[in-house]
CSV table of C-alpha atoms in Angstrom, one decimal:
chain,number,residue,atom,x,y,z
A,1,MET,CA,151.9,46.0,-0.8
A,2,VAL,CA,150.2,49.1,-2.2
A,3,ARG,CA,151.2,52.2,-0.1
A,4,ALA,CA,149.2,55.0,-1.6
A,5,ALA,CA,146.0,55.4,-3.6
A,6,TYR,CA,143.7,58.1,-4.9
A,7,HIS,CA,140.2,58.4,-6.3
A,8,HIS,CA,139.0,61.2,-8.6
A,9,LEU,CA,135.4,62.2,-8.3
A,10,GLU,CA,133.1,65.1,-8.9
A,11,SER,CA,134.0,68.0,-6.7
A,12,ARG,CA,130.9,68.2,-4.4
A,13,TYR,CA,130.0,67.1,-0.9
A,14,PRO,CA,126.6,65.6,0.2
A,15,THR,CA,124.5,68.0,2.2
A,16,ARG,CA,122.1,65.8,4.1
A,17,VAL,CA,123.2,65.0,7.6
A,18,PRO,CA,124.2,62.4,8.8
A,19,PHE,CA,125.8,61.8,5.4
A,20,ASP,CA,124.6,58.2,5.0
A,21,PRO,CA,126.1,56.0,2.3
A,22,PRO,CA,124.5,55.2,-1.0
A,23,PRO,CA,122.7,51.9,-1.2
A,24,GLY,CA,124.3,48.7,-2.4
A,25,PHE,CA,127.3,48.1,-0.2
A,26,PRO,CA,127.0,44.6,1.2
A,27,GLU,CA,129.5,45.1,4.0
A,28,LEU,CA,127.1,47.7,5.6
A,29,VAL,CA,124.0,45.5,5.8
A,30,GLU,CA,124.4,44.6,9.5
A,31,LEU,CA,125.6,48.1,10.5
A,32,LEU,CA,122.8,50.2,8.9
A,33,ALA,CA,119.1,49.8,8.3
A,34,PRO,CA,118.0,49.9,4.6
A,35,GLU,CA,116.4,53.3,5.0
A,36,HIS,CA,119.6,54.8,6.1
A,37,SER,CA,121.0,55.7,2.7
A,38,ASP,CA,121.7,58.7,0.5
A,39,SER,CA,122.1,58.0,-3.2
A,40,GLU,CA,123.6,61.5,-3.6
A,41,ASN,CA,126.6,60.8,-1.4
A,42,ILE,CA,129.5,60.1,-3.8
A,43,VAL,CA,132.1,60.9,-1.2
A,44,TYR,CA,131.4,57.7,0.8
A,45,GLY,CA,132.0,55.6,-2.2
A,46,ALA,CA,135.3,57.4,-2.9
A,47,VAL,CA,136.6,56.6,0.6
A,48,ARG,CA,135.5,53.0,0.0
A,49,GLU,CA,137.4,52.9,-3.3
A,50,VAL,CA,140.7,54.1,-1.8
A,51,PHE,CA,140.4,51.4,0.8
A,52,ARG,CA,140.0,48.9,-2.0
A,53,GLU,CA,142.9,50.3,-3.9
A,54,LEU,CA,145.1,49.9,-0.9
A,55,GLU,CA,144.1,46.2,-0.9
A,56,LEU,CA,142.7,46.3,2.6
A,57,ASP,CA,141.0,42.9,3.2
A,58,ALA,CA,141.1,42.5,-0.6
A,59,GLY,CA,139.8,38.9,-0.5
A,60,ASN,CA,136.5,39.9,1.0
A,61,PHE,CA,135.8,43.0,-1.1
A,62,ALA,CA,132.2,43.3,-2.4
A,63,THR,CA,130.9,40.8,0.2
A,64,ALA,CA,129.2,41.1,3.6
A,65,ARG,CA,132.5,40.0,5.2
A,66,TRP,CA,134.6,42.9,3.9
A,67,ASN,CA,136.2,44.7,6.8
A,68,PRO,CA,138.9,47.0,5.3
A,69,LEU,CA,140.4,47.9,8.7
A,70,ARG,CA,140.7,44.3,9.8
A,71,GLU,CA,144.5,44.2,9.5
A,72,LEU,CA,144.9,47.4,11.4
A,73,VAL,CA,142.6,47.0,14.4
A,74,ARG,CA,140.7,44.2,16.2
A,75,GLU,CA,137.3,43.8,17.8
A,76,GLY,CA,137.1,45.5,21.1
A,77,GLN,CA,139.9,48.0,20.4
A,78,HIS,CA,140.0,51.8,20.1
A,79,VAL,CA,140.1,53.8,16.8
A,80,VAL,CA,140.8,57.5,16.9
A,81,ILE,CA,139.9,59.5,13.8
A,82,LYS,CA,142.0,62.7,13.8
A,83,PRO,CA,140.4,65.2,11.4
A,84,ASN,CA,141.5,68.8,10.6
A,85,LEU,CA,139.0,70.9,12.5
A,86,VAL,CA,141.1,74.1,12.7
A,87,THR,CA,138.6,76.9,12.9
A,88,HIS,CA,134.9,77.8,13.0
A,89,GLN,CA,135.1,80.8,10.7
A,90,HIS,CA,136.1,81.8,7.2
A,91,HIS,CA,135.9,85.1,5.3
A,92,GLN,CA,133.5,83.5,2.9
A,93,GLY,CA,131.2,82.2,5.6
A,94,ALA,CA,129.8,78.7,6.1
A,95,GLU,CA,130.7,77.7,2.5
A,96,GLY,CA,134.4,78.6,3.2
A,97,LEU,CA,134.4,76.0,6.1
A,98,THR,CA,134.0,73.2,3.5
A,99,TRP,CA,137.3,74.3,2.0
A,100,SER,CA,139.0,74.7,5.4
A,101,LEU,CA,138.0,71.5,7.3
A,102,THR,CA,137.9,67.8,6.8
A,103,HIS,CA,134.3,67.4,5.7
A,104,PRO,CA,132.0,65.3,7.9
A,105,SER,CA,131.0,63.1,5.0
A,106,VAL,CA,134.7,61.8,4.8
A,107,ILE,CA,134.7,61.3,8.5
A,108,ARG,CA,131.4,59.4,8.4
A,109,ALA,CA,132.7,56.8,6.0
A,110,ILE,CA,135.9,56.3,8.1
A,111,ALA,CA,133.7,56.1,11.2
A,112,ASP,CA,131.4,53.4,9.8
A,113,TYR,CA,134.3,51.1,8.7
A,114,SER,CA,135.9,51.7,12.2
A,115,LEU,CA,132.6,50.6,13.9
A,116,ILE,CA,132.6,47.5,11.8
A,117,ALA,CA,136.2,46.7,12.7
A,118,VAL,CA,136.0,47.3,16.5
A,119,GLY,CA,132.4,46.0,17.0
A,120,PRO,CA,130.1,47.0,19.8
A,121,ARG,CA,132.7,46.4,22.5
A,122,GLY,CA,135.2,48.7,20.9
A,123,GLN,CA,135.4,52.5,20.8
A,124,VAL,CA,135.6,55.1,17.9
A,125,THR,CA,136.6,58.6,18.9
A,126,ILE,CA,136.6,61.7,16.6
A,127,ALA,CA,139.0,64.1,18.2
A,128,ASP,CA,141.1,67.2,17.5
A,129,VAL,CA,142.8,70.2,19.0
A,130,PRO,CA,141.5,73.2,17.0
A,131,ILE,CA,143.2,76.6,17.2
A,132,GLU,CA,142.8,78.2,20.6
A,133,ASN,CA,140.1,80.8,19.5
A,134,CYS,CA,138.0,78.2,17.7
A,135,ASP,CA,134.3,78.0,18.8
A,136,PHE,CA,133.9,74.3,18.6
A,137,ASP,CA,130.2,74.3,19.1
A,138,ALA,CA,129.8,76.8,16.2
A,139,LEU,CA,132.1,74.6,14.0
A,140,CYS,CA,130.0,71.5,14.7
A,141,GLU,CA,126.7,73.3,14.1
A,142,ALA,CA,127.9,74.9,10.8
A,143,THR,CA,129.2,71.6,9.4
A,144,GLY,CA,126.7,69.1,10.8
A,145,LEU,CA,129.5,67.1,12.6
A,146,ARG,CA,127.8,66.9,16.0
A,147,ARG,CA,124.4,66.1,14.5
A,148,MET,CA,126.1,63.3,12.5
A,149,VAL,CA,127.6,61.8,15.7
A,150,ASP,CA,124.4,62.2,17.7
A,151,CYS,CA,122.4,60.5,14.9
A,152,LEU,CA,124.8,57.5,14.9
A,153,ARG,CA,124.5,57.3,18.7
A,154,ASP,CA,120.7,57.5,18.5
A,155,ARG,CA,120.8,54.5,16.1
A,156,GLY,CA,122.5,52.4,18.7
A,157,HIS,CA,126.2,53.1,18.1
A,158,THR,CA,126.8,54.5,21.6
A,159,ASN,CA,130.5,53.6,21.3
A,160,ILE,CA,131.3,56.6,19.1
A,161,ALA,CA,132.3,60.0,20.6
A,162,LEU,CA,133.3,63.5,19.4
A,163,LEU,CA,135.9,65.3,21.5
A,164,ASP,CA,137.4,68.8,21.6
A,165,LEU,CA,140.8,68.1,23.2
A,166,ARG,CA,141.5,71.6,24.4
A,167,THR,CA,141.3,72.7,28.1
A,168,TYR,CA,140.7,76.3,27.1
A,169,GLN,CA,139.4,78.6,24.4
A,170,THR,CA,140.8,82.1,23.8
A,171,THR,CA,138.8,84.9,22.3
A,172,ALA,CA,141.2,87.3,20.5
A,173,PHE,CA,140.3,90.9,19.9
A,174,PRO,CA,141.6,93.1,17.1
A,175,ASP,CA,143.6,95.3,19.6
A,176,GLY,CA,145.7,92.3,20.6
A,177,SER,CA,143.9,91.6,23.9
A,178,SER,CA,142.3,88.3,24.6
A,179,GLU,CA,140.0,86.5,27.0
A,180,ARG,CA,140.3,82.8,28.1
A,181,VAL,CA,137.5,80.4,28.9
A,182,GLU,CA,138.2,77.0,30.5
A,183,LEU,CA,137.1,73.8,28.8
A,184,SER,CA,136.7,70.2,30.0
A,185,GLY,CA,139.4,68.9,27.7
A,186,ASP,CA,140.3,65.2,27.2
A,187,PRO,CA,138.4,63.1,29.7
A,188,ARG,CA,141.4,60.7,29.7
A,189,GLY,CA,143.8,63.5,30.6
A,190,TYR,CA,147.3,64.3,29.2
A,191,THR,CA,150.8,63.0,29.3
A,192,ASP,CA,154.0,64.9,28.8
A,193,VAL,CA,156.3,63.2,26.2
A,194,ASP,CA,159.9,64.2,26.3
A,195,LEU,CA,161.8,63.3,23.1
A,196,GLY,CA,165.1,64.5,24.5
A,197,GLU,CA,167.9,64.1,22.0
A,198,ALA,CA,165.7,62.1,19.7
A,199,SER,CA,164.0,65.4,18.8
A,200,PHE,CA,164.6,67.1,15.4
A,201,PHE,CA,165.6,70.1,17.4
A,202,HIS,CA,168.7,68.3,18.8
A,203,GLU,CA,170.6,68.6,15.6
A,204,LEU,CA,169.9,72.4,15.5
A,205,GLU,CA,170.9,72.9,19.1
A,206,SER,CA,174.0,70.8,18.7
A,207,ARG,CA,175.1,72.9,15.8
A,208,ALA,CA,174.0,76.4,16.8
A,209,GLY,CA,173.5,76.2,20.6
A,210,PRO,CA,170.4,77.0,22.7
A,211,GLN,CA,167.6,78.7,20.8
A,212,ASN,CA,164.7,81.0,21.5
A,213,TYR,CA,161.5,79.5,20.3
A,214,TYR,CA,158.2,81.4,19.5
A,215,THR,CA,154.7,80.4,18.9
A,216,LEU,CA,151.7,82.6,18.0
A,217,GLY,CA,149.8,81.1,20.9
A,218,ASP,CA,152.2,82.9,23.3
A,219,HIS,CA,150.5,86.1,24.4
A,220,THR,CA,153.5,87.2,26.5
A,221,VAL,CA,155.5,88.1,23.3
A,222,ASP,CA,154.9,91.1,21.0
A,223,HIS,CA,154.7,89.2,17.7
A,224,PHE,CA,154.3,92.5,15.8
A,225,ASP,CA,157.8,93.7,16.9
A,226,PRO,CA,160.2,92.1,14.5
A,227,ARG,CA,163.2,93.0,16.7
A,228,THR,CA,161.9,91.6,20.0
A,229,ARG,CA,164.1,88.9,21.6
A,230,GLN,CA,162.1,88.3,24.7
A,231,ARG,CA,162.2,84.6,25.7
A,232,GLY,CA,159.2,82.8,24.4
A,233,LEU,CA,157.0,80.3,26.5
A,234,PRO,CA,158.1,77.3,24.3
A,235,ASN,CA,161.5,77.6,25.9
A,236,LEU,CA,160.0,76.2,29.2
A,237,TYR,CA,159.6,72.9,27.3
A,238,HIS,CA,162.3,73.0,24.7
A,239,SER,CA,166.0,73.4,25.5
A,240,PRO,CA,169.1,71.3,24.8
A,241,GLY,CA,168.3,67.7,25.8
A,242,LYS,CA,164.7,68.5,26.6
A,243,HIS,CA,161.8,68.5,24.1
A,244,VAL,CA,158.4,68.0,25.8
A,245,TYR,CA,155.0,67.7,24.1
A,246,HIS,CA,151.7,67.7,26.1
A,247,VAL,CA,149.8,64.9,24.4
A,248,ALA,CA,146.1,63.9,24.8
A,249,ASN,CA,145.8,60.5,26.3
A,250,THR,CA,142.9,59.7,23.9
A,251,ILE,CA,145.6,59.7,21.2
A,252,LEU,CA,148.1,57.7,23.3
A,253,ASP,CA,145.4,55.1,24.2
A,254,ALA,CA,144.4,54.5,20.6
A,255,ASP,CA,145.1,51.2,18.9
A,256,LEU,CA,144.7,52.8,15.5
A,257,VAL,CA,144.9,56.5,14.5
A,258,VAL,CA,143.3,57.5,11.2
A,259,SER,CA,144.6,60.9,10.2
A,260,ALA,CA,141.9,62.5,8.2
A,261,ALA,CA,143.6,65.6,6.8
A,262,LYS,CA,142.6,68.3,4.3
A,263,LEU,CA,144.3,69.1,1.0
A,264,LYS,CA,145.5,72.7,1.6
A,265,THR,CA,148.5,75.0,1.3
A,266,HIS,CA,149.9,76.5,4.5
A,267,LYS,CA,151.6,79.8,5.2
A,268,PHE,CA,154.2,78.3,7.6
A,269,SER,CA,154.8,74.8,6.2
A,270,GLY,CA,153.9,75.0,2.5
A,271,VAL,CA,151.2,72.4,2.7
A,272,THR,CA,149.1,71.0,5.5
A,273,LEU,CA,148.4,67.3,4.9
A,274,CYS,CA,148.7,64.2,7.2
A,275,LEU,CA,152.1,65.0,8.6
A,276,LYS,CA,151.1,68.5,9.7
A,277,ASN,CA,147.8,67.1,11.0
A,278,ALA,CA,149.8,65.6,13.9
A,279,ILE,CA,150.1,69.1,15.4
A,280,GLY,CA,146.5,68.5,16.7
A,281,ILE,CA,147.5,65.7,19.0
A,282,SER,CA,149.3,68.1,21.4
A,283,HIS,CA,147.4,70.5,23.5
A,284,GLY,CA,148.8,74.0,24.3
A,285,LYS,CA,150.5,76.1,21.7
A,286,GLU,CA,153.2,76.9,24.3
A,287,TYR,CA,154.5,73.4,23.7
A,288,LEU,CA,154.8,73.9,20.0
A,289,PRO,CA,157.7,75.9,18.6
A,290,HIS,CA,156.7,77.6,15.3
A,291,ARG,CA,159.5,80.0,14.6
A,292,ARG,CA,162.7,81.7,16.0
A,293,PRO,CA,162.9,85.5,16.1
A,294,GLY,CA,164.9,87.4,13.6
A,295,PRO,CA,166.2,86.6,10.1
A,296,PRO,CA,168.6,83.7,9.2
A,297,GLU,CA,171.7,85.8,9.4
A,298,GLU,CA,170.9,86.3,13.1
A,299,GLY,CA,170.0,82.7,13.7
A,300,GLY,CA,166.3,83.2,13.3
A,301,ASP,CA,163.7,82.1,10.7
A,302,SER,CA,160.8,84.5,11.1
A,303,PHE,CA,161.5,86.3,7.8
A,304,PRO,CA,164.2,86.3,5.1
A,305,GLN,CA,165.1,89.9,6.0
A,306,TYR,CA,163.6,92.5,8.3
A,307,PRO,CA,160.1,93.7,7.1
A,308,SER,CA,160.0,97.2,5.8
A,309,ARG,CA,159.6,100.0,8.4
A,310,ARG,CA,156.4,101.1,6.6
A,311,PHE,CA,154.8,97.7,6.9
A,312,VAL,CA,155.7,97.3,10.6
A,313,TRP,CA,154.5,100.9,11.4
A,314,ARG,CA,151.2,100.2,9.7
A,315,VAL,CA,150.4,97.0,11.6
A,316,GLN,CA,151.6,98.5,14.9
A,317,ALA,CA,149.6,101.7,14.4
A,318,LYS,CA,146.5,99.8,13.6
A,319,ARG,CA,146.8,97.8,16.8
A,320,LYS,CA,147.4,100.9,18.9
A,321,LEU,CA,144.3,102.5,17.4
A,322,PHE,CA,142.2,99.4,18.1
A,323,SER,CA,143.5,99.4,21.7
A,324,LEU,CA,142.4,103.0,22.2
A,325,ILE,CA,138.9,102.3,20.9
A,326,GLY,CA,138.7,98.9,22.7
A,327,GLY,CA,138.9,95.4,21.4
A,328,ARG,CA,135.3,94.5,22.0
A,329,ARG,CA,134.0,97.7,20.3
A,330,ILE,CA,136.3,97.1,17.3
A,331,ALA,CA,135.2,93.5,17.0
A,332,ALA,CA,131.5,94.5,17.0
A,333,LEU,CA,132.1,97.3,14.5
A,334,ARG,CA,134.0,95.0,12.2
A,335,LYS,CA,131.2,92.5,12.3
A,336,LEU,CA,128.7,95.2,11.4
A,337,VAL,CA,130.8,96.6,8.6
A,338,ARG,CA,131.4,93.2,7.1
A,339,ARG,CA,127.6,92.7,6.6
A,340,TYR,CA,127.7,95.4,3.9
A,341,ILE,CA,131.4,95.5,2.8
A,342,PRO,CA,133.1,92.2,2.3
A,343,ALA,CA,136.7,91.9,3.4
A,344,PRO,CA,139.2,91.8,0.6
A,345,PRO,CA,140.6,88.3,-0.1
A,346,PRO,CA,143.7,87.9,2.1
A,347,HIS,CA,145.9,87.0,-0.8
A,348,LEU,CA,145.3,90.5,-2.3
A,349,VAL,CA,146.2,92.3,0.9
A,350,ARG,CA,149.7,93.6,1.0
A,351,SER,CA,151.8,91.8,3.6
A,352,GLU,CA,155.4,90.7,4.3
A,353,PRO,CA,156.7,87.7,6.2
A,354,LEU,CA,156.6,88.4,9.9
A,355,PHE,CA,155.7,85.3,11.9
A,356,GLY,CA,157.7,82.6,10.1
A,357,ASN,CA,155.2,82.5,7.3
A,358,TRP,CA,157.6,81.8,4.5
A,359,SER,CA,159.6,78.9,3.0
A,360,GLY,CA,162.7,79.5,5.1
A,361,ASN,CA,160.9,78.5,8.3
A,362,ASP,CA,163.3,76.0,9.8
A,363,THR,CA,161.3,75.4,13.0
A,364,ILE,CA,157.8,74.2,12.2
A,365,TRP,CA,158.9,71.1,10.2
A,366,ARG,CA,160.9,70.0,13.3
A,367,THR,CA,157.9,70.4,15.6
A,368,THR,CA,155.7,68.6,13.0
A,369,LEU,CA,158.0,65.6,12.6
A,370,ASP,CA,158.6,65.4,16.4
A,371,LEU,CA,154.9,65.0,16.9
A,372,ASN,CA,154.7,62.3,14.2
A,373,MET,CA,157.5,60.5,16.1
A,374,VAL,CA,155.3,60.8,19.3
A,375,LEU,CA,152.2,59.6,17.4
A,376,ASN,CA,154.1,56.5,16.2
A,377,GLY,CA,156.3,55.7,19.1
A,378,ALA,CA,155.1,57.1,22.4
A,379,ASP,CA,153.3,54.7,24.8
A,380,ARG,CA,150.5,55.5,27.2
A,381,HIS,CA,153.1,56.5,29.9
A,382,GLY,CA,155.0,58.9,27.6
A,383,GLN,CA,157.9,56.6,26.9
A,384,VAL,CA,159.1,56.6,23.3
A,385,HIS,CA,160.0,53.3,21.7
A,386,PRO,CA,161.9,52.4,18.5
A,387,SER,CA,158.9,50.5,17.2
A,388,PRO,CA,155.4,51.8,16.5
A,389,GLN,CA,153.0,51.7,19.5
A,390,ARG,CA,149.8,51.9,17.4
A,391,ARG,CA,148.7,51.4,13.9
A,392,TYR,CA,148.2,54.3,11.5
A,393,LEU,CA,146.2,55.1,8.3
A,394,ALA,CA,146.3,58.3,6.3
A,395,ILE,CA,143.3,59.8,4.5
A,396,ILE,CA,143.2,63.2,2.8
A,397,ASP,CA,140.0,65.0,2.0
A,398,GLY,CA,140.7,66.8,-1.3
A,399,VAL,CA,137.1,66.8,-2.7
A,400,ILE,CA,137.5,70.6,-2.4
A,401,GLY,CA,140.9,71.8,-1.3
A,402,MET,CA,142.2,75.2,-0.4
A,403,ASP,CA,145.2,77.3,-1.7
A,404,HIS,CA,146.6,80.8,-1.5
A,405,GLU,CA,146.6,82.1,2.1
A,406,ALA,CA,145.5,78.8,3.7
A,407,PRO,CA,145.2,77.1,6.1
A,408,MET,CA,142.3,79.4,7.2
A,409,GLU,CA,142.0,82.2,4.7
A,410,GLY,CA,142.5,80.6,1.3
A,411,LEU,CA,140.4,80.0,-1.8
A,412,PRO,CA,138.6,76.8,-2.9
A,413,VAL,CA,140.3,74.4,-5.4
A,414,ARG,CA,137.9,71.9,-6.9
A,415,THR,CA,140.2,69.0,-7.0
A,416,GLY,CA,137.7,66.2,-6.6
A,417,LEU,CA,140.1,63.8,-4.8
A,418,VAL,CA,140.2,61.4,-1.9
A,419,ILE,CA,143.7,60.2,-1.1
A,420,ALA,CA,144.7,57.3,1.2
A,421,ALA,CA,148.1,55.8,2.3
A,422,ARG,CA,149.5,53.4,4.8
A,423,ASP,CA,151.9,56.1,6.2
A,424,ALA,CA,152.0,59.9,6.4
A,425,ALA,CA,155.0,60.4,4.2
A,426,ALA,CA,153.4,58.5,1.3
A,427,ALA,CA,150.1,60.4,1.7
A,428,ASP,CA,151.8,63.8,1.8
A,429,ALA,CA,154.2,63.1,-1.1
A,430,LEU,CA,151.3,62.0,-3.3
A,431,GLY,CA,149.1,64.8,-2.1
A,432,ALA,CA,151.7,67.5,-2.8
A,433,SER,CA,152.3,66.0,-6.2
A,434,LEU,CA,148.6,66.1,-7.0
A,435,MET,CA,148.6,69.8,-5.9
A,436,GLY,CA,151.2,70.4,-8.6
A,437,PHE,CA,154.1,70.9,-6.1
A,438,ASP,CA,157.5,69.4,-5.9
A,439,TRP,CA,157.4,67.7,-2.5
A,440,GLN,CA,161.2,67.8,-2.2
A,441,CYS,CA,160.8,71.6,-1.8
A,442,ILE,CA,158.7,71.1,1.3
A,443,PRO,CA,160.9,70.4,4.3
A,444,THR,CA,158.2,68.6,6.4
A,445,ILE,CA,157.9,65.9,3.7
A,446,GLU,CA,161.5,65.9,2.4
A,447,ARG,CA,163.0,65.4,5.9
A,448,CYS,CA,160.8,62.3,6.5
A,449,SER,CA,163.4,60.1,5.0
A,450,SER,CA,165.8,60.9,7.7
A,451,VAL,CA,163.6,59.6,10.5
A,452,PRO,CA,165.3,56.5,11.9
A,453,ALA,CA,163.6,53.3,12.9
A,454,LEU,CA,160.1,54.7,13.4
A,455,ALA,CA,159.8,55.0,9.6
A,456,LEU,CA,157.2,57.7,9.1
A,457,GLY,CA,157.5,56.5,5.5
A,458,ASP,CA,159.6,57.1,2.5
A,459,PRO,CA,158.2,59.8,0.3
A,460,ARG,CA,160.4,58.8,-2.6
A,461,VAL,CA,158.5,55.7,-3.5
A,462,ALA,CA,154.9,56.9,-2.9
A,463,THR,CA,153.8,58.8,-6.0
A,464,PRO,CA,155.2,56.6,-8.8
A,465,ALA,CA,153.5,53.5,-7.4
A,466,ALA,CA,150.2,55.1,-6.4
A,467,ARG,CA,147.0,53.5,-7.6
A,468,GLY,CA,144.0,55.5,-8.8
A,469,ASN,CA,141.0,55.4,-11.0
A,470,VAL,CA,142.5,57.8,-13.5
A,471,PRO,CA,146.0,58.5,-14.7
A,472,LEU,CA,148.0,60.5,-12.2
A,473,GLU,CA,148.4,63.5,-14.5
A,474,SER,CA,144.7,63.6,-15.1
A,475,ALA,CA,144.1,63.9,-11.3
A,476,GLN,CA,146.5,66.8,-10.8
A,477,THR,CA,145.4,70.4,-10.2
A,478,GLN,CA,147.8,73.3,-10.0
A,479,PHE,CA,147.4,74.9,-6.5
A,480,VAL,CA,148.7,78.5,-5.9
A,481,PRO,CA,151.0,78.6,-2.9
A,482,ALA,CA,150.8,81.0,0.0
A,483,LYS,CA,152.8,84.2,-0.2
A,484,GLY,CA,156.4,83.6,0.9
A,485,TRP,CA,156.4,80.1,-0.8
A,486,GLU,CA,157.7,81.2,-4.2
A,487,VAL,CA,159.8,78.0,-4.2
A,488,LEU,CA,156.5,76.2,-5.0
A,489,GLY,CA,155.3,78.6,-7.6
A,490,ASP,CA,154.2,82.2,-8.0
A,491,PRO,CA,151.7,83.2,-5.3
A,492,ARG,CA,150.4,86.0,-7.6
A,493,SER,CA,149.7,83.7,-10.5
A,494,PRO,CA,146.0,83.0,-11.4
A,495,ARG,CA,144.9,79.5,-11.1
A,496,PRO,CA,143.8,77.8,-14.4
A,497,SER,CA,140.1,77.9,-14.9
A,498,GLN,CA,138.1,75.1,-13.3
A,499,ASP,CA,134.9,75.7,-15.2
A,500,GLY,CA,132.9,72.6,-15.7
């Protein structure tokens, strides 16, 4: 069985919504009218090719009977496509969003093959939990995602839906204040899943005792004070013997989850690929430990050593000034100024680790792998089983990736890749290798091999056996890691030219 595959293509996305496929694919004859085609869409064919390389329904390929998801889901069942829809904004504007998010053209190809597999009696749902200050409507408008889904529904595919799984959106202002707006959330509701001693935090707590967990979504903590030890909100849900995640029932009700991730670096976890994409199945950052206060010598992992007094004074003074002027006024003034003076690229702005944004973060990988265990083993009622409760397929959109200060403020990398795998560990090990990184230096991937029974996959066997349309070394592009991740390379080094 082939576990991982990749396809190298020209690094460009189609621009015409709804991102129809090129003509000539016999398996789509009954799904689409002949006029619903786009000869410029090369991404659709790349997704199709990685399905073929994984030998999905291999005997029927290139015929009208080809149904690549046949072995993963049956007619009448439910497929959830979980993309990376993290934010609605980027310092480079709308173009920057194509580097930040799973592109709708990748989602479209997955959606079509899902519709073939489940038939008209089944359901296909595109769903994610963006960051709390994401304007989901603005994201959908900028990318064409909602127009794509509406077009498919207008064509008769009324069994496809697009969901924002959050129950609230927070508007954050530069002075640290925020406003909260309630949202409708998951129409199927939510279930609390308690991993208990099966959590990856159990080993830490057994060795070092009860911990104090922080997350940037916790507005009760002063994250700009490196010496604060106030108890964080995640401690309500995470303590010895108790590790609760608030999971959307749309995810738990799925028969197949297709993780449609993005090829990016990440300030907290090194990379964000399919494993990290599972963060978006749980609503409420207060359920998601991201760091522990202090340096390692004090039992924390927020920074290797205390940030310099000058750096801390500068960020705190800026916040106090903004507070005196007023958050709304500062936000409006900043927006006006940026029309004429672009913001400097974040990787050129002087900064120091403060929020767990470095390679010594020993918390986020535990949260990430916990959620992958939930994704694989939790049933609709929140009970966790030793065997998988739903099927899984991994896809990574690397047509244009992102490095430097990703996941939201990075720079484009024209990798020209679509990656697919039968499990998250295989996808991530292959993805990290194609980014020029040693995946064994990335805890989220390296620790996968220690997951018992549920088998998130073994990263050690993925890359050598991966199939692709070009040699592996020809498909590699050297990404520049985020600051704090020198273990993966020099964050200050220029990326080799990608001209041509």
